[in-house]
PDB file of C-alpha atoms and ligand atoms in Angstrom:
ATOM      1  CA  UNK Q   1      -0.108  -0.007  -0.004  1.00 61.00           C
ATOM      2  CA  UNK Q   2       1.620   3.260  -1.023  1.00 78.00           C
ATOM      3  CA  UNK Q   3       1.804   5.992   1.723  1.00 88.00           C
ATOM      4  CA  UNK Q   4      -0.540   8.659   2.019  1.00 95.00           C
ATOM      5  CA  UNK Q   5       1.076  12.009   2.062  1.00 97.00           C
ATOM      6  CA  UNK Q   6      -0.839  15.114   3.469  1.00 97.00           C
ATOM      7  CA  UNK Q   7       0.914  18.356   2.992  1.00 98.00           C
ATOM      8  CA  UNK Q   8       0.023  20.831   5.699  1.00 98.00           C
ATOM      9  CA  UNK Q   9       0.150  24.642   5.712  1.00 98.00           C
ATOM     10  CA  UNK Q  10       2.673  24.907   8.664  1.00 98.00           C
ATOM     11  CA  UNK Q  11       3.629  23.242  12.032  1.00 98.00           C
ATOM     12  CA  UNK Q  12       0.255  24.269  13.684  1.00 98.00           C
ATOM     13  CA  UNK Q  13      -1.960  22.792  10.691  1.00 98.00           C
ATOM     14  CA  UNK Q  14       0.375  19.706  11.020  1.00 98.00           C
ATOM     15  CA  UNK Q  15      -0.194  19.415  14.784  1.00 98.00           C
ATOM     16  CA  UNK Q  16      -4.093  19.587  14.255  1.00 98.00           C
ATOM     17  CA  UNK Q  17      -4.003  17.030  11.667  1.00 98.00           C
ATOM     18  CA  UNK Q  18      -1.883  14.786  13.622  1.00 98.00           C
ATOM     19  CA  UNK Q  19      -4.008  15.224  16.805  1.00 98.00           C
ATOM     20  CA  UNK Q  20      -7.162  14.280  14.791  1.00 98.00           C
ATOM     21  CA  UNK Q  21      -5.381  11.145  13.358  1.00 98.00           C
ATOM     22  CA  UNK Q  22      -4.275  10.052  16.842  1.00 98.00           C
ATOM     23  CA  UNK Q  23      -7.770  10.574  18.239  1.00 98.00           C
ATOM     24  CA  UNK Q  24      -9.443   8.522  15.405  1.00 98.00           C
ATOM     25  CA  UNK Q  25      -6.788   5.767  15.767  1.00 98.00           C
ATOM     26  CA  UNK Q  26      -7.387   5.686  19.529  1.00 98.00           C
ATOM     27  CA  UNK Q  27     -11.018   5.516  19.115  1.00 98.00           C
ATOM     28  CA  UNK Q  28     -10.836   2.953  16.442  1.00 98.00           C
ATOM     29  CA  UNK Q  29      -8.638   0.604  18.628  1.00 98.00           C
ATOM     30  CA  UNK Q  30     -10.849   0.958  21.579  1.00 98.00           C
ATOM     31  CA  UNK Q  31     -13.823  -0.061  19.718  1.00 98.00           C
ATOM     32  CA  UNK Q  32     -12.174  -2.999  18.190  1.00 98.00           C
ATOM     33  CA  UNK Q  33      -9.917  -4.335  20.948  1.00 98.00           C
ATOM     34  CA  UNK Q  34     -10.936  -2.457  24.163  1.00 98.00           C
ATOM     35  CA  UNK Q  35      -7.761  -0.475  24.218  1.00 98.00           C
ATOM     36  CA  UNK Q  36      -5.364   1.803  22.599  1.00 98.00           C
ATOM     37  CA  UNK Q  37      -1.667   1.062  22.240  1.00 98.00           C
ATOM     38  CA  UNK Q  38       0.190   3.937  20.988  1.00 98.00           C
ATOM     39  CA  UNK Q  39       3.931   4.613  20.628  1.00 99.00           C
ATOM     40  CA  UNK Q  40       4.876   8.264  20.639  1.00 98.00           C
ATOM     41  CA  UNK Q  41       7.733  10.190  18.694  1.00 98.00           C
ATOM     42  CA  UNK Q  42      10.374  12.162  20.612  1.00 98.00           C
ATOM     43  CA  UNK Q  43      12.283  15.048  19.393  1.00 97.00           C
ATOM     44  CA  UNK Q  44      10.782  18.681  19.000  1.00 98.00           C
ATOM     45  CA  UNK Q  45       8.336  18.255  16.003  1.00 98.00           C
ATOM     46  CA  UNK Q  46       5.612  16.272  18.024  1.00 98.00           C
ATOM     47  CA  UNK Q  47       5.350  18.971  20.903  1.00 98.00           C
ATOM     48  CA  UNK Q  48       2.686  20.975  19.068  1.00 98.00           C
ATOM     49  CA  UNK Q  49       0.902  17.764  18.349  1.00 98.00           C
ATOM     50  CA  UNK Q  50       0.852  16.552  21.834  1.00 98.00           C
ATOM     51  CA  UNK Q  51      -0.379  20.039  23.149  1.00 98.00           C
ATOM     52  CA  UNK Q  52      -2.989  20.228  20.385  1.00 98.00           C
ATOM     53  CA  UNK Q  53      -4.201  16.644  21.660  1.00 98.00           C
ATOM     54  CA  UNK Q  54      -4.257  18.021  25.191  1.00 98.00           C
ATOM     55  CA  UNK Q  55      -6.708  20.809  24.364  1.00 98.00           C
ATOM     56  CA  UNK Q  56     -10.151  20.167  25.802  1.00 97.00           C
ATOM     57  CA  UNK Q  57     -11.912  19.845  22.534  1.00 97.00           C
ATOM     58  CA  UNK Q  58      -9.375  17.014  21.473  1.00 97.00           C
ATOM     59  CA  UNK Q  59      -8.652  15.221  24.679  1.00 97.00           C
ATOM     60  CA  UNK Q  60     -12.318  14.404  25.297  1.00 98.00           C
ATOM     61  CA  UNK Q  61     -12.165  12.286  22.289  1.00 98.00           C
ATOM     62  CA  UNK Q  62      -9.919   9.702  23.787  1.00 98.00           C
ATOM     63  CA  UNK Q  63     -10.682   7.476  26.465  1.00 98.00           C
ATOM     64  CA  UNK Q  64      -7.499   7.771  28.461  1.00 98.00           C
ATOM     65  CA  UNK Q  65      -8.620   4.975  30.940  1.00 98.00           C
ATOM     66  CA  UNK Q  66      -8.398   2.691  27.873  1.00 98.00           C
ATOM     67  CA  UNK Q  67      -5.286   4.234  26.198  1.00 98.00           C
ATOM     68  CA  UNK Q  68      -1.774   3.246  26.863  1.00 98.00           C
ATOM     69  CA  UNK Q  69       1.417   5.222  25.875  1.00 98.00           C
ATOM     70  CA  UNK Q  70       4.837   4.100  24.987  1.00 98.00           C
ATOM     71  CA  UNK Q  71       7.805   5.540  23.436  1.00 98.00           C
ATOM     72  CA  UNK Q  72       9.460   4.807  19.966  1.00 98.00           C
ATOM     73  CA  UNK Q  73      12.737   5.841  21.302  1.00 98.00           C
ATOM     74  CA  UNK Q  74      14.462   7.510  24.081  1.00 98.00           C
ATOM     75  CA  UNK Q  75      17.795   9.203  24.996  1.00 98.00           C
ATOM     76  CA  UNK Q  76      19.785   7.566  27.611  1.00 98.00           C
ATOM     77  CA  UNK Q  77      19.476  10.577  29.826  1.00 97.00           C
ATOM     78  CA  UNK Q  78      18.133  10.749  33.504  1.00 96.00           C
ATOM     79  CA  UNK Q  79      14.423  10.914  33.469  1.00 95.00           C
ATOM     80  CA  UNK Q  80      14.296  14.604  34.349  1.00 94.00           C
ATOM     81  CA  UNK Q  81      16.764  15.560  31.738  1.00 97.00           C
ATOM     82  CA  UNK Q  82      15.653  18.319  29.496  1.00 96.00           C
ATOM     83  CA  UNK Q  83      16.496  16.143  26.429  1.00 97.00           C
ATOM     84  CA  UNK Q  84      14.492  13.344  27.804  1.00 98.00           C
ATOM     85  CA  UNK Q  85      11.593  12.411  25.306  1.00 98.00           C
ATOM     86  CA  UNK Q  86       9.376  11.010  28.181  1.00 98.00           C
ATOM     87  CA  UNK Q  87       9.913  14.325  30.047  1.00 98.00           C
ATOM     88  CA  UNK Q  88       8.711  16.300  26.904  1.00 98.00           C
ATOM     89  CA  UNK Q  89       5.632  13.844  26.653  1.00 98.00           C
ATOM     90  CA  UNK Q  90       4.879  14.294  30.453  1.00 98.00           C
ATOM     91  CA  UNK Q  91       4.780  18.053  30.059  1.00 98.00           C
ATOM     92  CA  UNK Q  92       3.057  18.497  26.701  1.00 98.00           C
ATOM     93  CA  UNK Q  93       0.509  15.607  27.133  1.00 98.00           C
ATOM     94  CA  UNK Q  94       0.370  13.385  30.229  1.00 98.00           C
ATOM     95  CA  UNK Q  95       0.109  16.320  32.854  1.00 98.00           C
ATOM     96  CA  UNK Q  96      -2.341  18.364  30.869  1.00 98.00           C
ATOM     97  CA  UNK Q  97      -4.800  15.340  30.267  1.00 97.00           C
ATOM     98  CA  UNK Q  98      -4.240  13.760  33.666  1.00 96.00           C
ATOM     99  CA  UNK Q  99      -3.255  10.460  32.188  1.00 96.00           C
ATOM    100  CA  UNK Q 100      -4.174   7.695  34.586  1.00 97.00           C
ATOM    101  CA  UNK Q 101      -1.241   6.108  36.447  1.00 96.00           C
ATOM    102  CA  UNK Q 102       0.247   3.096  34.877  1.00 97.00           C
ATOM    103  CA  UNK Q 103      -0.835   4.086  31.393  1.00 98.00           C
ATOM    104  CA  UNK Q 104       2.326   5.701  30.284  1.00 98.00           C
ATOM    105  CA  UNK Q 105       5.526   3.629  30.091  1.00 98.00           C
ATOM    106  CA  UNK Q 106       8.957   5.619  30.052  1.00 98.00           C
ATOM    107  CA  UNK Q 107      11.994   3.786  29.162  1.00 98.00           C
ATOM    108  CA  UNK Q 108      13.932   3.121  32.437  1.00 98.00           C
ATOM    109  CA  UNK Q 109      16.869   5.271  31.729  1.00 98.00           C
ATOM    110  CA  UNK Q 110      17.831   5.337  35.518  1.00 97.00           C
ATOM    111  CA  UNK Q 111      19.216   1.836  34.898  1.00 98.00           C
ATOM    112  CA  UNK Q 112      23.137   1.597  34.639  1.00 97.00           C
ATOM    113  CA  UNK Q 113      23.484   0.994  30.903  1.00 98.00           C
ATOM    114  CA  UNK Q 114      21.446   1.597  27.803  1.00 98.00           C
ATOM    115  CA  UNK Q 115      21.493  -2.003  26.989  1.00 98.00           C
ATOM    116  CA  UNK Q 116      19.922  -2.618  30.310  1.00 98.00           C
ATOM    117  CA  UNK Q 117      17.277  -0.123  29.670  1.00 98.00           C
ATOM    118  CA  UNK Q 118      16.499  -1.599  26.236  1.00 98.00           C
ATOM    119  CA  UNK Q 119      16.134  -5.069  27.786  1.00 98.00           C
ATOM    120  CA  UNK Q 120      13.973  -3.742  30.559  1.00 98.00           C
ATOM    121  CA  UNK Q 121      11.622  -1.818  27.981  1.00 98.00           C
ATOM    122  CA  UNK Q 122      11.385  -4.897  25.841  1.00 97.00           C
ATOM    123  CA  UNK Q 123      10.160  -6.881  28.910  1.00 96.00           C
ATOM    124  CA  UNK Q 124       7.760  -4.061  29.470  1.00 97.00           C
ATOM    125  CA  UNK Q 125       6.327  -4.366  26.037  1.00 97.00           C
ATOM    126  CA  UNK Q 126       6.199  -8.246  26.087  1.00 96.00           C
ATOM    127  CA  UNK Q 127       4.199  -7.857  29.391  1.00 96.00           C
ATOM    128  CA  UNK Q 128       2.021  -5.052  28.189  1.00 97.00           C
ATOM    129  CA  UNK Q 129       1.125  -6.820  25.004  1.00 97.00           C
ATOM    130  CA  UNK Q 130       0.669 -10.282  26.608  1.00 95.00           C
ATOM    131  CA  UNK Q 131       3.169 -11.930  24.122  1.00 94.00           C
ATOM    132  CA  UNK Q 132       5.482 -14.589  25.456  1.00 78.00           C
ATOM    133  CA  UNK Q 133       9.321 -14.410  25.120  1.00 70.00           C
ATOM    134  CA  UNK Q 134       8.954 -16.128  21.725  1.00 77.00           C
ATOM    135  CA  UNK Q 135       5.897 -14.121  20.666  1.00 83.00           C
ATOM    136  CA  UNK Q 136       5.742 -12.085  17.699  1.00 87.00           C
ATOM    137  CA  UNK Q 137       6.635  -8.463  17.777  1.00 97.00           C
ATOM    138  CA  UNK Q 138       4.196  -6.240  19.665  1.00 98.00           C
ATOM    139  CA  UNK Q 139       1.400  -4.650  17.376  1.00 98.00           C
ATOM    140  CA  UNK Q 140       0.894  -1.060  18.184  1.00 98.00           C
ATOM    141  CA  UNK Q 141      -2.306   0.356  17.156  1.00 98.00           C
ATOM    142  CA  UNK Q 142      -0.368   3.562  16.162  1.00 99.00           C
ATOM    143  CA  UNK Q 143       3.271   4.443  16.124  1.00 99.00           C
ATOM    144  CA  UNK Q 144       4.271   8.115  15.660  1.00 99.00           C
ATOM    145  CA  UNK Q 145       7.600   8.701  14.009  1.00 99.00           C
ATOM    146  CA  UNK Q 146       9.784  11.742  13.233  1.00 98.00           C
ATOM    147  CA  UNK Q 147      12.272  12.069  10.587  1.00 98.00           C
ATOM    148  CA  UNK Q 148      15.843  13.269  11.179  1.00 98.00           C
ATOM    149  CA  UNK Q 149      17.683  15.329   8.497  1.00 97.00           C
ATOM    150  CA  UNK Q 150      19.878  12.466   7.794  1.00 97.00           C
ATOM    151  CA  UNK Q 151      16.942  10.263   7.173  1.00 98.00           C
ATOM    152  CA  UNK Q 152      16.823   8.406  10.684  1.00 98.00           C
ATOM    153  CA  UNK Q 153      13.759   7.662  12.391  1.00 98.00           C
ATOM    154  CA  UNK Q 154      13.161   6.717  16.052  1.00 98.00           C
ATOM    155  CA  UNK Q 155      16.776   6.221  16.938  1.00 97.00           C
ATOM    156  CA  UNK Q 156      17.462   3.958  13.806  1.00 98.00           C
ATOM    157  CA  UNK Q 157      20.385   6.085  12.511  1.00 97.00           C
ATOM    158  CA  UNK Q 158      22.190   5.585   9.141  1.00 97.00           C
ATOM    159  CA  UNK Q 159      24.796   2.634   9.018  1.00 97.00           C
ATOM    160  CA  UNK Q 160      23.776   1.555  12.635  1.00 97.00           C
ATOM    161  CA  UNK Q 161      23.790  -2.087  13.606  1.00 97.00           C
ATOM    162  CA  UNK Q 162      20.330  -1.540  14.950  1.00 98.00           C
ATOM    163  CA  UNK Q 163      18.936  -1.399  11.369  1.00 98.00           C
ATOM    164  CA  UNK Q 164      19.371  -4.949  10.756  1.00 98.00           C
ATOM    165  CA  UNK Q 165      17.968  -6.309  14.167  1.00 98.00           C
ATOM    166  CA  UNK Q 166      15.144  -8.756  13.389  1.00 96.00           C
ATOM    167  CA  UNK Q 167      14.973 -10.909  16.661  1.00 95.00           C
ATOM    168  CA  UNK Q 168      14.587  -7.989  19.229  1.00 96.00           C
ATOM    169  CA  UNK Q 169      12.079  -5.438  19.867  1.00 97.00           C
ATOM    170  CA  UNK Q 170      14.114  -2.801  21.545  1.00 98.00           C
ATOM    171  CA  UNK Q 171      17.819  -2.076  21.232  1.00 98.00           C
ATOM    172  CA  UNK Q 172      20.371   0.362  22.533  1.00 98.00           C
ATOM    173  CA  UNK Q 173      22.100   2.248  19.942  1.00 96.00           C
ATOM    174  CA  UNK Q 174      25.253   4.493  19.981  1.00 94.00           C
ATOM    175  CA  UNK Q 175      24.658   8.318  19.528  1.00 91.00           C
ATOM    176  CA  UNK Q 176      23.833   9.305  16.049  1.00 82.00           C
ATOM    177  CA  UNK Q 177      25.434  12.149  14.261  1.00 86.00           C
ATOM    178  CA  UNK Q 178      22.631  14.597  15.206  1.00 85.00           C
ATOM    179  CA  UNK Q 179      22.369  16.197  18.704  1.00 87.00           C
ATOM    180  CA  UNK Q 180      21.820  15.222  21.385  1.00 88.00           C
ATOM    181  CA  UNK Q 181      25.142  13.119  21.370  1.00 93.00           C
ATOM    182  CA  UNK Q 182      23.921  10.414  23.664  1.00 96.00           C
ATOM    183  CA  UNK Q 183      23.165   6.755  23.663  1.00 97.00           C
ATOM    184  CA  UNK Q 184      19.747   5.995  22.427  1.00 98.00           C
ATOM    185  CA  UNK Q 185      17.109   3.195  23.040  1.00 98.00           C
ATOM    186  CA  UNK Q 186      14.888   2.432  20.100  1.00 98.00           C
ATOM    187  CA  UNK Q 187      12.226   0.127  18.854  1.00 98.00           C
ATOM    188  CA  UNK Q 188      13.491  -2.132  15.851  1.00 98.00           C
ATOM    189  CA  UNK Q 189      12.010  -2.247  12.426  1.00 98.00           C
ATOM    190  CA  UNK Q 190      10.118  -5.511  13.371  1.00 98.00           C
ATOM    191  CA  UNK Q 191       8.189  -3.621  15.704  1.00 98.00           C
ATOM    192  CA  UNK Q 192       7.534  -0.443  13.509  1.00 98.00           C
ATOM    193  CA  UNK Q 193       6.571  -2.605  10.570  1.00 98.00           C
ATOM    194  CA  UNK Q 194       4.069  -4.801  12.672  1.00 98.00           C
ATOM    195  CA  UNK Q 195       1.952  -1.636  13.515  1.00 98.00           C
ATOM    196  CA  UNK Q 196      -1.761  -1.181  12.436  1.00 98.00           C
ATOM    197  CA  UNK Q 197      -0.805   2.512  11.602  1.00 98.00           C
ATOM    198  CA  UNK Q 198       2.229   4.339  11.373  1.00 98.00           C
ATOM    199  CA  UNK Q 199       2.146   8.238  11.090  1.00 98.00           C
ATOM    200  CA  UNK Q 200       5.360  10.417  10.338  1.00 98.00           C
ATOM    201  CA  UNK Q 201       5.346  14.074  11.438  1.00 98.00           C
ATOM    202  CA  UNK Q 202       7.761  16.095   9.411  1.00 98.00           C
ATOM    203  CA  UNK Q 203       8.132  19.792   9.754  1.00 98.00           C
ATOM    204  CA  UNK Q 204      10.874  22.330   8.592  1.00 98.00           C
ATOM    205  CA  UNK Q 205      12.938  23.161   5.390  1.00 98.00           C
ATOM    206  CA  UNK Q 206      15.857  21.297   6.956  1.00 98.00           C
ATOM    207  CA  UNK Q 207      14.052  17.950   6.568  1.00 98.00           C
ATOM    208  CA  UNK Q 208      13.145  18.564   2.700  1.00 98.00           C
ATOM    209  CA  UNK Q 209      16.165  16.754   1.294  1.00 98.00           C
ATOM    210  CA  UNK Q 210      15.668  13.653   3.483  1.00 98.00           C
ATOM    211  CA  UNK Q 211      11.979  13.581   2.874  1.00 98.00           C
ATOM    212  CA  UNK Q 212      12.465  13.733  -0.784  1.00 97.00           C
ATOM    213  CA  UNK Q 213      14.948  10.907  -0.894  1.00 98.00           C
ATOM    214  CA  UNK Q 214      12.608   8.821   1.235  1.00 98.00           C
ATOM    215  CA  UNK Q 215       9.392   9.401  -0.752  1.00 97.00           C
ATOM    216  CA  UNK Q 216      10.748   9.804  -4.169  1.00 96.00           C
ATOM    217  CA  UNK Q 217      14.214   8.398  -4.202  1.00 96.00           C
ATOM    218  CA  UNK Q 218      15.770   5.072  -3.991  1.00 96.00           C
ATOM    219  CA  UNK Q 219      17.890   5.266  -1.002  1.00 97.00           C
ATOM    220  CA  UNK Q 220      19.092   2.135   0.913  1.00 98.00           C
ATOM    221  CA  UNK Q 221      18.197   1.379   4.438  1.00 98.00           C
ATOM    222  CA  UNK Q 222      21.590   2.231   5.421  1.00 98.00           C
ATOM    223  CA  UNK Q 223      21.505   5.641   3.820  1.00 98.00           C
ATOM    224  CA  UNK Q 224      17.844   6.670   4.798  1.00 98.00           C
ATOM    225  CA  UNK Q 225      16.610   4.413   7.533  1.00 98.00           C
ATOM    226  CA  UNK Q 226      13.034   5.889   7.274  1.00 98.00           C
ATOM    227  CA  UNK Q 227      12.794   4.317   3.871  1.00 98.00           C
ATOM    228  CA  UNK Q 228      12.564   0.882   5.504  1.00 98.00           C
ATOM    229  CA  UNK Q 229       9.360   1.759   7.291  1.00 98.00           C
ATOM    230  CA  UNK Q 230       6.849  -0.218   5.516  1.00 97.00           C
ATOM    231  CA  UNK Q 231       4.046  -1.588   7.681  1.00 98.00           C
ATOM    232  CA  UNK Q 232       3.352  -5.208   6.769  1.00 97.00           C
ATOM    233  CA  UNK Q 233      -0.365  -5.025   7.402  1.00 97.00           C
ATOM    234  CA  UNK Q 234      -0.948  -1.499   8.329  1.00 98.00           C
ATOM    235  CA  UNK Q 235      -1.416   1.886   6.978  1.00 98.00           C
ATOM    236  CA  UNK Q 236       1.615   4.597   6.489  1.00 98.00           C
ATOM    237  CA  UNK Q 237       0.583   8.200   6.698  1.00 98.00           C
ATOM    238  CA  UNK Q 238       3.014  11.061   6.008  1.00 98.00           C
ATOM    239  CA  UNK Q 239       1.924  14.513   7.698  1.00 98.00           C
ATOM    240  CA  UNK Q 240       4.320  17.136   6.361  1.00 98.00           C
ATOM    241  CA  UNK Q 241       4.394  20.829   6.266  1.00 98.00           C
ATOM    242  CA  UNK Q 242       5.016  23.049   3.182  1.00 98.00           C
ATOM    243  CA  UNK Q 243       8.436  23.774   4.270  1.00 98.00           C
ATOM    244  CA  UNK Q 244       9.406  20.244   4.435  1.00 98.00           C
ATOM    245  CA  UNK Q 245       7.563  19.425   1.256  1.00 98.00           C
ATOM    246  CA  UNK Q 246       9.528  21.958  -0.836  1.00 97.00           C
ATOM    247  CA  UNK Q 247      11.629  19.085  -2.372  1.00 94.00           C
ATOM    248  CA  UNK Q 248       8.830  17.017  -3.436  1.00 96.00           C
ATOM    249  CA  UNK Q 249       8.389  16.865  -7.251  1.00 89.00           C
ATOM    250  CA  UNK Q 250       5.203  14.853  -7.527  1.00 75.00           C
ATOM    251  CA  UNK Q 251       1.949  16.700  -7.093  1.00 68.00           C
ATOM    252  CA  UNK Q 252       0.012  15.370  -4.208  1.00 68.00           C
TER     253      UNK Q 252
HETATM  254  C1  LIG V 301      14.464  11.581  18.919  1.00 79.78           C
HETATM  255  C2  LIG V 301      13.357  11.358  17.929  1.00 79.78           C
HETATM  256  C3  LIG V 301      13.937  11.429  16.530  1.00 79.78           C
HETATM  257  C4  LIG V 301      13.130  12.576  15.975  1.00 79.78           C
HETATM  258  C5  LIG V 301      13.859  13.017  14.857  1.00 79.78           C
HETATM  259  C6  LIG V 301      13.280  14.296  14.244  1.00 79.78           C
HETATM  260  O1  LIG V 301      14.631  11.080  20.067  1.00 79.78           O
HETATM  261  O2  LIG V 301      15.040  12.693  18.554  1.00 79.78           O
HETATM  262  O3  LIG V 301      12.719  10.188  18.174  1.00 79.78           O
HETATM  263  O4  LIG V 301      13.823  10.110  15.780  1.00 79.78           O
HETATM  264  O5  LIG V 301      11.768  12.119  15.731  1.00 79.78           O
HETATM  265  O6  LIG V 301      15.282  13.195  15.108  1.00 79.78           O
HETATM  266  O7  LIG V 301      13.565  15.284  15.430  1.00 79.78           O
HETATM  267  P1  LIG V 301      12.922  16.750  15.398  1.00 79.78           P
HETATM  268  O8  LIG V 301      11.448  16.481  15.290  1.00 79.78           O
HETATM  269  O9  LIG V 301      13.304  17.345  16.612  1.00 79.78           O
HETATM  270  O10 LIG V 301      13.128  17.430  14.132  1.00 79.78           O
END
């Protein structure tokens, strides 16, 4: 299934589209399976989306008592570090919506190593999804992803060993070339591509080259890892603003 690409006017318009998509995905999952399992993107782009989702008119569309929030990746920094993705999610979304305790799962970055944090998060997923150690990858109802200028997504960086992992759901990764220069913990491609729905949120002129390569070029997985996000039985949506879309040649 080819990806759906929506070009939004600007970052605020993108956030409004993304918040609506998230609310719809959560509602559909709860109707179908009684709960919504969502993996959130980190970085700066999603901040506006999470704030939009937390607005009264939007947050009432989600049954937070049946919604469970995870992270697609995390920086290996203390939980209260300014560069922590979970700290950003707590500030922009969890606190404003008063998410019920036990419904948001941070990566345990207080552990001694990134590898230990990755293993612990994999165990968290195994338990939350009720899959045995030998079960298939956890199947999220929706995974939100960003796109780095180098074409990375989550913390799957160009040329990294994590790109070829097929037997683990969460791995530790050395710092990429983009800031912050810290070790990362990331979901792997088997988990991303098992999702029922994936939505990329891409904003800014600085993403235009990578976005064109991924959507219209033929890069390898090693060059532009985001090109490898191809849900096996799910939808793929790109929400991009006009600034990021300047490199796209095909009309959409
Ligand atoms: C992270 C993210 C990462 C991010 C991209 C885009 O931990 O940094 O998960 O994959 O989505 O780097 O980041 P911006 O939205 O800040 O441009």
